[in-house]
PDB file of C-alpha atoms in Angstrom:
ATOM      1  CA  MET Y   1      -2.939   3.888 -52.822  1.00 48.00           C
ATOM      2  CA  ILE Y   2      -4.886   6.672 -52.117  1.00 41.00           C
ATOM      3  CA  LEU Y   3      -3.229   8.797 -54.779  1.00 38.00           C
ATOM      4  CA  ARG Y   4      -3.912   5.886 -57.390  1.00 49.00           C
ATOM      5  CA  ILE Y   5      -7.668   6.162 -56.385  1.00 43.00           C
ATOM      6  CA  LEU Y   6      -7.985   9.843 -56.761  1.00 38.00           C
ATOM      7  CA  SER Y   7      -6.291   9.497 -60.228  1.00 44.00           C
ATOM      8  CA  LEU Y   8      -8.705   7.224 -61.398  1.00 45.00           C
ATOM      9  CA  LEU Y   9     -11.653   9.111 -60.129  1.00 38.00           C
ATOM     10  CA  LEU Y  10     -10.128  12.461 -61.503  1.00 34.00           C
ATOM     11  CA  ALA Y  11      -9.807  10.638 -64.908  1.00 41.00           C
ATOM     12  CA  ALA Y  12     -13.300   9.346 -64.954  1.00 40.00           C
ATOM     13  CA  ALA Y  13     -14.446  12.822 -63.955  1.00 36.00           C
ATOM     14  CA  MET Y  14     -12.620  14.432 -66.928  1.00 35.00           C
ATOM     15  CA  LEU Y  15     -13.819  12.050 -69.304  1.00 38.00           C
ATOM     16  CA  ALA Y  16     -17.476  12.883 -68.248  1.00 38.00           C
ATOM     17  CA  GLY Y  17     -16.686  16.612 -68.455  1.00 39.00           C
ATOM     18  CA  CYS Y  18     -15.172  16.285 -71.987  1.00 39.00           C
ATOM     19  CA  SER Y  19     -18.548  14.722 -73.330  1.00 37.00           C
ATOM     20  CA  GLN Y  20     -20.141  17.975 -72.188  1.00 38.00           C
ATOM     21  CA  SER Y  21     -17.831  20.313 -73.523  1.00 38.00           C
ATOM     22  CA  GLY Y  22     -19.308  22.963 -75.948  1.00 40.00           C
ATOM     23  CA  ALA Y  23     -22.917  22.279 -74.591  1.00 39.00           C
ATOM     24  CA  GLY Y  24     -23.115  25.922 -73.426  1.00 39.00           C
ATOM     25  CA  SER Y  25     -20.898  29.070 -73.101  1.00 35.00           C
ATOM     26  CA  GLN Y  26     -20.841  28.961 -69.258  1.00 42.00           C
ATOM     27  CA  LEU Y  27     -18.439  26.979 -67.315  1.00 43.00           C
ATOM     28  CA  SER Y  28     -20.089  24.726 -64.578  1.00 38.00           C
ATOM     29  CA  PRO Y  29     -18.668  24.917 -61.288  1.00 39.00           C
ATOM     30  CA  SER Y  30     -16.104  22.279 -60.406  1.00 37.00           C
ATOM     31  CA  PRO Y  31     -17.584  19.460 -58.149  1.00 36.00           C
ATOM     32  CA  THR Y  32     -15.766  19.285 -54.671  1.00 37.00           C
ATOM     33  CA  GLU Y  33     -15.290  15.506 -55.340  1.00 38.00           C
ATOM     34  CA  PRO Y  34     -14.997  13.662 -58.626  1.00 44.00           C
ATOM     35  CA  SER Y  35     -17.905  11.196 -59.388  1.00 56.00           C
ATOM     36  CA  LEU Y  36     -18.261   8.039 -61.325  1.00 74.00           C
ATOM     37  CA  LEU Y  37     -20.816   7.352 -63.837  1.00 85.00           C
ATOM     38  CA  PRO Y  38     -23.537   4.959 -62.568  1.00 91.00           C
ATOM     39  CA  PRO Y  39     -23.192   1.199 -63.544  1.00 95.00           C
ATOM     40  CA  LEU Y  40     -24.735  -0.164 -66.615  1.00 96.00           C
ATOM     41  CA  PRO Y  41     -27.222  -3.018 -65.955  1.00 95.00           C
ATOM     42  CA  GLY Y  42     -26.129  -6.275 -67.698  1.00 97.00           C
ATOM     43  CA  THR Y  43     -22.334  -5.372 -67.587  1.00 98.00           C
ATOM     44  CA  TYR Y  44     -19.944  -7.606 -65.967  1.00 99.00           C
ATOM     45  CA  ALA Y  45     -16.148  -6.974 -65.474  1.00 99.00           C
ATOM     46  CA  ALA Y  46     -13.664  -9.754 -64.603  1.00 99.00           C
ATOM     47  CA  LEU Y  47     -10.320  -8.653 -62.661  1.00 99.00           C
ATOM     48  CA  GLY Y  48      -7.536 -10.994 -61.987  1.00 98.00           C
ATOM     49  CA  ALA Y  49      -4.572 -13.047 -62.981  1.00 98.00           C
ATOM     50  CA  SER Y  50      -4.233 -16.110 -65.219  1.00 97.00           C
ATOM     51  CA  GLU Y  51      -7.373 -17.801 -63.931  1.00 97.00           C
ATOM     52  CA  THR Y  52      -9.579 -14.894 -65.051  1.00 98.00           C
ATOM     53  CA  TYR Y  53      -7.794 -14.696 -68.542  1.00 98.00           C
ATOM     54  CA  GLY Y  54      -8.507 -18.285 -69.047  1.00 98.00           C
ATOM     55  CA  VAL Y  55      -5.172 -20.114 -68.810  1.00 98.00           C
ATOM     56  CA  GLY Y  56      -5.719 -23.746 -68.746  1.00 97.00           C
ATOM     57  CA  ALA Y  57      -8.691 -23.440 -70.974  1.00 98.00           C
ATOM     58  CA  VAL Y  58      -8.554 -24.173 -74.706  1.00 98.00           C
ATOM     59  CA  PRO Y  59      -9.093 -21.597 -76.264  1.00 98.00           C
ATOM     60  CA  HIS Y  60      -8.621 -19.176 -73.179  1.00 98.00           C
ATOM     61  CA  THR Y  61     -12.059 -17.937 -73.979  1.00 98.00           C
ATOM     62  CA  ASN Y  62     -13.473 -21.141 -72.422  1.00 98.00           C
ATOM     63  CA  GLY Y  63     -12.163 -19.765 -69.207  1.00 98.00           C
ATOM     64  CA  TYR Y  64     -14.428 -19.270 -66.012  1.00 99.00           C
ATOM     65  CA  ALA Y  65     -15.023 -15.596 -66.546  1.00 99.00           C
ATOM     66  CA  TYR Y  66     -16.305 -15.931 -70.218  1.00 99.00           C
ATOM     67  CA  ARG Y  67     -18.652 -18.640 -69.157  1.00 99.00           C
ATOM     68  CA  LEU Y  68     -19.897 -16.873 -66.366  1.00 99.00           C
ATOM     69  CA  SER Y  69     -20.455 -13.884 -68.634  1.00 98.00           C
ATOM     70  CA  SER Y  70     -22.645 -16.416 -70.907  1.00 98.00           C
ATOM     71  CA  LEU Y  71     -24.397 -17.877 -68.242  1.00 98.00           C
ATOM     72  CA  LEU Y  72     -25.328 -14.741 -66.715  1.00 98.00           C
ATOM     73  CA  GLY Y  73     -26.630 -13.565 -70.185  1.00 97.00           C
ATOM     74  CA  ALA Y  74     -24.490 -10.293 -69.611  1.00 98.00           C
ATOM     75  CA  THR Y  75     -24.974  -7.721 -72.439  1.00 97.00           C
ATOM     76  CA  HIS Y  76     -21.359  -6.423 -72.181  1.00 98.00           C
ATOM     77  CA  PHE Y  77     -18.242  -8.323 -70.688  1.00 98.00           C
ATOM     78  CA  VAL Y  78     -14.789  -7.099 -69.998  1.00 98.00           C
ATOM     79  CA  ASP Y  79     -12.066  -9.585 -69.184  1.00 98.00           C
ATOM     80  CA  ALA Y  80      -9.369  -7.388 -67.662  1.00 98.00           C
ATOM     81  CA  GLY Y  81      -7.298 -10.473 -66.545  1.00 98.00           C
ATOM     82  CA  VAL Y  82      -3.651 -10.438 -67.156  1.00 97.00           C
ATOM     83  CA  PRO Y  83      -1.876 -13.785 -66.965  1.00 97.00           C
ATOM     84  CA  GLY Y  84       0.931 -13.897 -64.101  1.00 95.00           C
ATOM     85  CA  THR Y  85       0.246 -10.479 -62.837  1.00 97.00           C
ATOM     86  CA  THR Y  86       0.148  -9.396 -59.067  1.00 97.00           C
ATOM     87  CA  ILE Y  87      -2.551  -7.214 -57.724  1.00 97.00           C
ATOM     88  CA  ASP Y  88      -0.091  -4.312 -57.494  1.00 96.00           C
ATOM     89  CA  ALA Y  89       1.133  -4.717 -61.014  1.00 94.00           C
ATOM     90  CA  ALA Y  90      -2.293  -4.860 -62.362  1.00 91.00           C
ATOM     91  CA  TYR Y  91      -3.978  -2.281 -60.247  1.00 92.00           C
ATOM     92  CA  GLN Y  92      -4.012   0.739 -62.611  1.00 92.00           C
ATOM     93  CA  GLY Y  93      -4.515  -0.893 -65.833  1.00 95.00           C
ATOM     94  CA  GLU Y  94      -7.294  -3.511 -64.800  1.00 97.00           C
ATOM     95  CA  LEU Y  95      -9.147  -1.150 -62.598  1.00 96.00           C
ATOM     96  CA  THR Y  96      -9.264   1.500 -65.323  1.00 95.00           C
ATOM     97  CA  SER Y  97     -10.778  -1.075 -67.968  1.00 96.00           C
ATOM     98  CA  ALA Y  98     -13.304  -2.092 -65.540  1.00 96.00           C
ATOM     99  CA  LEU Y  99     -14.499   1.306 -64.482  1.00 96.00           C
ATOM    100  CA  ASN Y 100     -14.621   2.499 -68.083  1.00 96.00           C
ATOM    101  CA  ALA Y 101     -17.150  -0.492 -68.621  1.00 97.00           C
ATOM    102  CA  ARG Y 102     -19.257   0.796 -65.822  1.00 97.00           C
ATOM    103  CA  PRO Y 103     -19.974  -2.654 -64.605  1.00 98.00           C
ATOM    104  CA  SER Y 104     -22.682  -3.704 -62.192  1.00 98.00           C
ATOM    105  CA  LEU Y 105     -20.885  -6.898 -61.220  1.00 98.00           C
ATOM    106  CA  CYS Y 106     -17.318  -7.269 -60.861  1.00 99.00           C
ATOM    107  CA  THR Y 107     -15.295 -10.512 -59.628  1.00 99.00           C
ATOM    108  CA  VAL Y 108     -11.925  -9.838 -58.247  1.00 99.00           C
ATOM    109  CA  PHE Y 109      -9.481 -12.941 -58.368  1.00 99.00           C
ATOM    110  CA  PHE Y 110      -5.893 -12.288 -57.245  1.00 98.00           C
ATOM    111  CA  GLY Y 111      -3.275 -13.963 -55.000  1.00 97.00           C
ATOM    112  CA  VAL Y 112      -1.550 -16.833 -56.457  1.00 94.00           C
ATOM    113  CA  ASN Y 113       0.951 -14.927 -58.100  1.00 95.00           C
ATOM    114  CA  ASP Y 114       1.346 -12.630 -55.133  1.00 97.00           C
ATOM    115  CA  LEU Y 115       2.192 -15.545 -53.098  1.00 93.00           C
ATOM    116  CA  ARG Y 116       4.639 -16.784 -55.721  1.00 91.00           C
ATOM    117  CA  ALA Y 117       6.401 -13.449 -55.857  1.00 95.00           C
ATOM    118  CA  GLY Y 118       6.675 -13.193 -52.235  1.00 94.00           C
ATOM    119  CA  VAL Y 119       4.296 -10.242 -51.577  1.00 97.00           C
ATOM    120  CA  THR Y 120       3.356  -9.954 -47.858  1.00 97.00           C
ATOM    121  CA  ARG Y 121      -0.124 -10.555 -46.914  1.00 98.00           C
ATOM    122  CA  GLN Y 122      -0.374  -6.775 -45.502  1.00 98.00           C
ATOM    123  CA  SER Y 123       0.655  -5.384 -48.760  1.00 98.00           C
ATOM    124  CA  PHE Y 124      -1.761  -7.556 -50.732  1.00 98.00           C
ATOM    125  CA  LEU Y 125      -4.703  -6.832 -48.514  1.00 98.00           C
ATOM    126  CA  LEU Y 126      -3.929  -3.185 -48.553  1.00 98.00           C
ATOM    127  CA  ASP Y 127      -4.093  -3.263 -52.399  1.00 98.00           C
ATOM    128  CA  LEU Y 128      -7.196  -5.435 -52.449  1.00 98.00           C
ATOM    129  CA  HIS Y 129      -8.941  -3.122 -50.163  1.00 98.00           C
ATOM    130  CA  ASP Y 130      -8.089  -0.009 -52.295  1.00 98.00           C
ATOM    131  CA  LEU Y 131      -9.249  -1.929 -55.501  1.00 98.00           C
ATOM    132  CA  VAL Y 132     -12.474  -3.185 -54.117  1.00 98.00           C
ATOM    133  CA  ALA Y 133     -13.268   0.284 -52.337  1.00 98.00           C
ATOM    134  CA  THR Y 134     -12.881   1.963 -55.540  1.00 96.00           C
ATOM    135  CA  LEU Y 135     -15.136  -0.420 -57.467  1.00 97.00           C
ATOM    136  CA  ARG Y 136     -17.648   0.110 -54.633  1.00 97.00           C
ATOM    137  CA  GLU Y 137     -17.328   3.734 -55.174  1.00 96.00           C
ATOM    138  CA  ALA Y 138     -18.427   3.293 -58.569  1.00 96.00           C
ATOM    139  CA  ARG Y 139     -21.714   1.375 -57.052  1.00 96.00           C
ATOM    140  CA  CYS Y 140     -20.480  -1.944 -58.560  1.00 97.00           C
ATOM    141  CA  ARG Y 141     -21.265  -5.192 -56.815  1.00 98.00           C
ATOM    142  CA  VAL Y 142     -18.094  -6.676 -55.943  1.00 99.00           C
ATOM    143  CA  LEU Y 143     -17.542 -10.631 -55.507  1.00 99.00           C
ATOM    144  CA  ILE Y 144     -13.843 -11.357 -53.852  1.00 99.00           C
ATOM    145  CA  VAL Y 145     -12.849 -14.902 -54.982  1.00 99.00           C
ATOM    146  CA  GLY Y 146     -10.648 -16.470 -52.509  1.00 98.00           C
ATOM    147  CA  LEU Y 147      -7.608 -18.817 -53.092  1.00 97.00           C
ATOM    148  CA  PRO Y 148      -8.104 -22.537 -53.424  1.00 95.00           C
ATOM    149  CA  ASP Y 149      -5.975 -24.663 -51.518  1.00 91.00           C
ATOM    150  CA  VAL Y 150      -3.190 -24.740 -54.050  1.00 90.00           C
ATOM    151  CA  SER Y 151      -0.920 -26.764 -51.666  1.00 89.00           C
ATOM    152  CA  LYS Y 152      -2.907 -29.988 -52.948  1.00 87.00           C
ATOM    153  CA  LEU Y 153      -2.330 -29.327 -56.744  1.00 89.00           C
ATOM    154  CA  PRO Y 154       0.381 -31.337 -58.439  1.00 90.00           C
ATOM    155  CA  ALA Y 155       2.628 -28.131 -59.264  1.00 89.00           C
ATOM    156  CA  VAL Y 156       2.905 -27.518 -55.708  1.00 88.00           C
ATOM    157  CA  THR Y 157       3.173 -30.894 -54.371  1.00 86.00           C
ATOM    158  CA  ARG Y 158       5.988 -31.772 -56.871  1.00 88.00           C
ATOM    159  CA  GLN Y 159       8.119 -29.007 -55.030  1.00 83.00           C
ATOM    160  CA  HIS Y 160       7.318 -30.253 -51.539  1.00 78.00           C
ATOM    161  CA  ILE Y 161       6.850 -27.149 -50.125  1.00 76.00           C
ATOM    162  CA  SER Y 162       5.219 -27.234 -46.388  1.00 80.00           C
ATOM    163  CA  GLY Y 163       2.801 -24.650 -44.860  1.00 88.00           C
ATOM    164  CA  VAL Y 164       1.123 -23.487 -48.027  1.00 90.00           C
ATOM    165  CA  GLY Y 165      -2.310 -24.623 -46.870  1.00 91.00           C
ATOM    166  CA  SER Y 166      -2.128 -22.473 -43.690  1.00 94.00           C
ATOM    167  CA  VAL Y 167      -0.826 -19.533 -45.658  1.00 95.00           C
ATOM    168  CA  VAL Y 168      -3.807 -19.680 -48.133  1.00 96.00           C
ATOM    169  CA  GLN Y 169      -6.175 -19.923 -45.387  1.00 96.00           C
ATOM    170  CA  SER Y 170      -4.708 -16.777 -43.645  1.00 98.00           C
ATOM    171  CA  TRP Y 171      -4.905 -14.957 -46.799  1.00 98.00           C
ATOM    172  CA  ASN Y 172      -8.420 -16.027 -47.344  1.00 98.00           C
ATOM    173  CA  SER Y 173      -9.414 -14.749 -43.809  1.00 98.00           C
ATOM    174  CA  GLY Y 174      -7.878 -11.541 -44.616  1.00 99.00           C
ATOM    175  CA  MET Y 175     -10.026 -11.240 -47.955  1.00 99.00           C
ATOM    176  CA  SER Y 176     -13.217 -12.096 -46.211  1.00 99.00           C
ATOM    177  CA  THR Y 177     -12.618  -9.298 -43.702  1.00 99.00           C
ATOM    178  CA  ILE Y 178     -12.177  -6.885 -46.756  1.00 99.00           C
ATOM    179  CA  ALA Y 179     -15.293  -8.154 -48.008  1.00 99.00           C
ATOM    180  CA  ARG Y 180     -17.095  -7.144 -45.026  1.00 99.00           C
ATOM    181  CA  GLN Y 181     -15.498  -3.754 -44.543  1.00 98.00           C
ATOM    182  CA  THR Y 182     -16.269  -2.698 -48.080  1.00 99.00           C
ATOM    183  CA  HIS Y 183     -19.824  -4.382 -48.088  1.00 98.00           C
ATOM    184  CA  SER Y 184     -18.815  -6.674 -50.789  1.00 99.00           C
ATOM    185  CA  ARG Y 185     -18.953 -10.523 -50.886  1.00 99.00           C
ATOM    186  CA  PHE Y 186     -16.383 -13.216 -50.425  1.00 99.00           C
ATOM    187  CA  LEU Y 187     -16.326 -16.702 -52.066  1.00 99.00           C
ATOM    188  CA  ASN Y 188     -14.384 -19.616 -50.395  1.00 97.00           C
ATOM    189  CA  LEU Y 189     -12.749 -21.663 -52.938  1.00 96.00           C
ATOM    190  CA  GLN Y 190     -11.465 -24.046 -50.415  1.00 92.00           C
ATOM    191  CA  PRO Y 191     -14.052 -26.778 -51.366  1.00 92.00           C
ATOM    192  CA  TYR Y 192     -13.141 -26.208 -55.148  1.00 95.00           C
ATOM    193  CA  GLY Y 193      -9.564 -26.723 -54.341  1.00 92.00           C
ATOM    194  CA  ASN Y 194     -10.391 -30.123 -52.545  1.00 92.00           C
ATOM    195  CA  GLU Y 195     -12.410 -30.956 -55.697  1.00 95.00           C
ATOM    196  CA  MET Y 196      -9.749 -30.383 -58.102  1.00 95.00           C
ATOM    197  CA  ALA Y 197      -7.162 -32.408 -55.965  1.00 91.00           C
ATOM    198  CA  SER Y 198      -9.365 -35.451 -55.878  1.00 94.00           C
ATOM    199  CA  HIS Y 199     -10.686 -34.958 -59.725  1.00 96.00           C
ATOM    200  CA  PRO Y 200      -7.503 -34.755 -61.900  1.00 94.00           C
ATOM    201  CA  GLY Y 201      -9.573 -33.909 -64.737  1.00 97.00           C
ATOM    202  CA  LEU Y 202     -10.404 -30.651 -63.548  1.00 97.00           C
ATOM    203  CA  ILE Y 203      -6.521 -29.653 -63.664  1.00 96.00           C
ATOM    204  CA  ALA Y 204      -4.661 -28.624 -66.684  1.00 97.00           C
ATOM    205  CA  SER Y 205      -1.522 -30.207 -67.746  1.00 95.00           C
ATOM    206  CA  ASP Y 206       0.433 -27.488 -66.162  1.00 94.00           C
ATOM    207  CA  GLY Y 207      -0.576 -29.112 -62.931  1.00 94.00           C
ATOM    208  CA  LEU Y 208      -2.058 -25.634 -61.512  1.00 94.00           C
ATOM    209  CA  HIS Y 209      -4.733 -23.984 -63.450  1.00 96.00           C
ATOM    210  CA  PRO Y 210      -8.020 -25.511 -64.209  1.00 98.00           C
ATOM    211  CA  SER Y 211      -8.756 -27.360 -67.308  1.00 98.00           C
ATOM    212  CA  ASN Y 212     -11.670 -26.558 -69.667  1.00 98.00           C
ATOM    213  CA  SER Y 213     -13.745 -28.840 -67.064  1.00 98.00           C
ATOM    214  CA  GLY Y 214     -12.148 -27.058 -64.290  1.00 98.00           C
ATOM    215  CA  HIS Y 215     -13.001 -23.748 -65.524  1.00 99.00           C
ATOM    216  CA  ALA Y 216     -16.626 -24.676 -66.315  1.00 99.00           C
ATOM    217  CA  ARG Y 217     -16.735 -25.956 -62.788  1.00 98.00           C
ATOM    218  CA  LEU Y 218     -15.505 -22.838 -61.365  1.00 98.00           C
ATOM    219  CA  ALA Y 219     -17.933 -20.724 -63.441  1.00 99.00           C
ATOM    220  CA  GLN Y 220     -20.789 -22.750 -61.987  1.00 98.00           C
ATOM    221  CA  ILE Y 221     -19.552 -22.149 -58.583  1.00 98.00           C
ATOM    222  CA  VAL Y 222     -19.280 -18.465 -59.013  1.00 99.00           C
ATOM    223  CA  LEU Y 223     -22.581 -18.353 -60.487  1.00 99.00           C
ATOM    224  CA  ASN Y 224     -24.174 -20.039 -57.435  1.00 98.00           C
ATOM    225  CA  ALA Y 225     -22.661 -17.521 -55.296  1.00 98.00           C
ATOM    226  CA  VAL Y 226     -23.832 -14.435 -57.415  1.00 98.00           C
ATOM    227  CA  ARG Y 227     -27.402 -15.729 -57.522  1.00 98.00           C
ATOM    228  CA  SER Y 228     -27.497 -16.827 -53.894  1.00 98.00           C
ATOM    229  CA  TRP Y 229     -26.544 -13.284 -52.890  1.00 98.00           C
ATOM    230  CA  HIS Y 230     -28.582 -11.624 -55.657  1.00 97.00           C
ATOM    231  CA  MET Y 231     -25.713  -9.552 -57.104  1.00 98.00           C
ATOM    232  CA  TRP Y 232     -26.917  -9.766 -60.583  1.00 97.00           C
ATOM    233  CA  ALA Y 233     -29.078  -7.230 -61.886  1.00 81.00           C
ATOM    234  CA  GLY Y 234     -29.366  -8.564 -65.320  1.00 74.00           C
ATOM    235  CA  LYS Y 235     -30.438  -6.203 -68.366  1.00 67.00           C
TER     236      LYS Y 235
END
């Protein structure tokens, strides 16, 4: 993971250096550590999987991340979300897309596909820590979005799988710890999961992802968190 972080930092430093090539005949001394460009006010990047991409919403641009961007009044928005991905598979591409945008705010929403793929809690949390730490190195405010209790959603209850709720709670606890370690914020979506379970209209026809209404509700929940923690600098 450290090598991946270094490669991203080096790539960003090289891009910054290329923009200055030809400005003078003398070579500037190489910095001892690569540095990332400062964030741009009003820029929001969303990292994640299906929910972040907008699966369940029709069209997918009605997804929570797009709605949140509009509610924030973002001047630039990047949805790096990849449907079906795990955090490890998405790490390089999504993180690079986010860093290239120089966001002042990032939401990070992974976990459901990792659970389905059998990724261990320790492996997931290590990847999450590295990803968030890199965003924080770029001076981006980061909101880690926790997992809703998917054990109560139709797609899971139909499978009669036991113990999912306790696993989700354990993963969320780990995410909360990483938020504290990286000076980020953690949003607990357990109440949102309960709300989805008791209001079927918030769930898409696949029984797992939010519907248009579900994405709208999720966007409002994330917006409330961003505002309460003063995470959005605006334009």
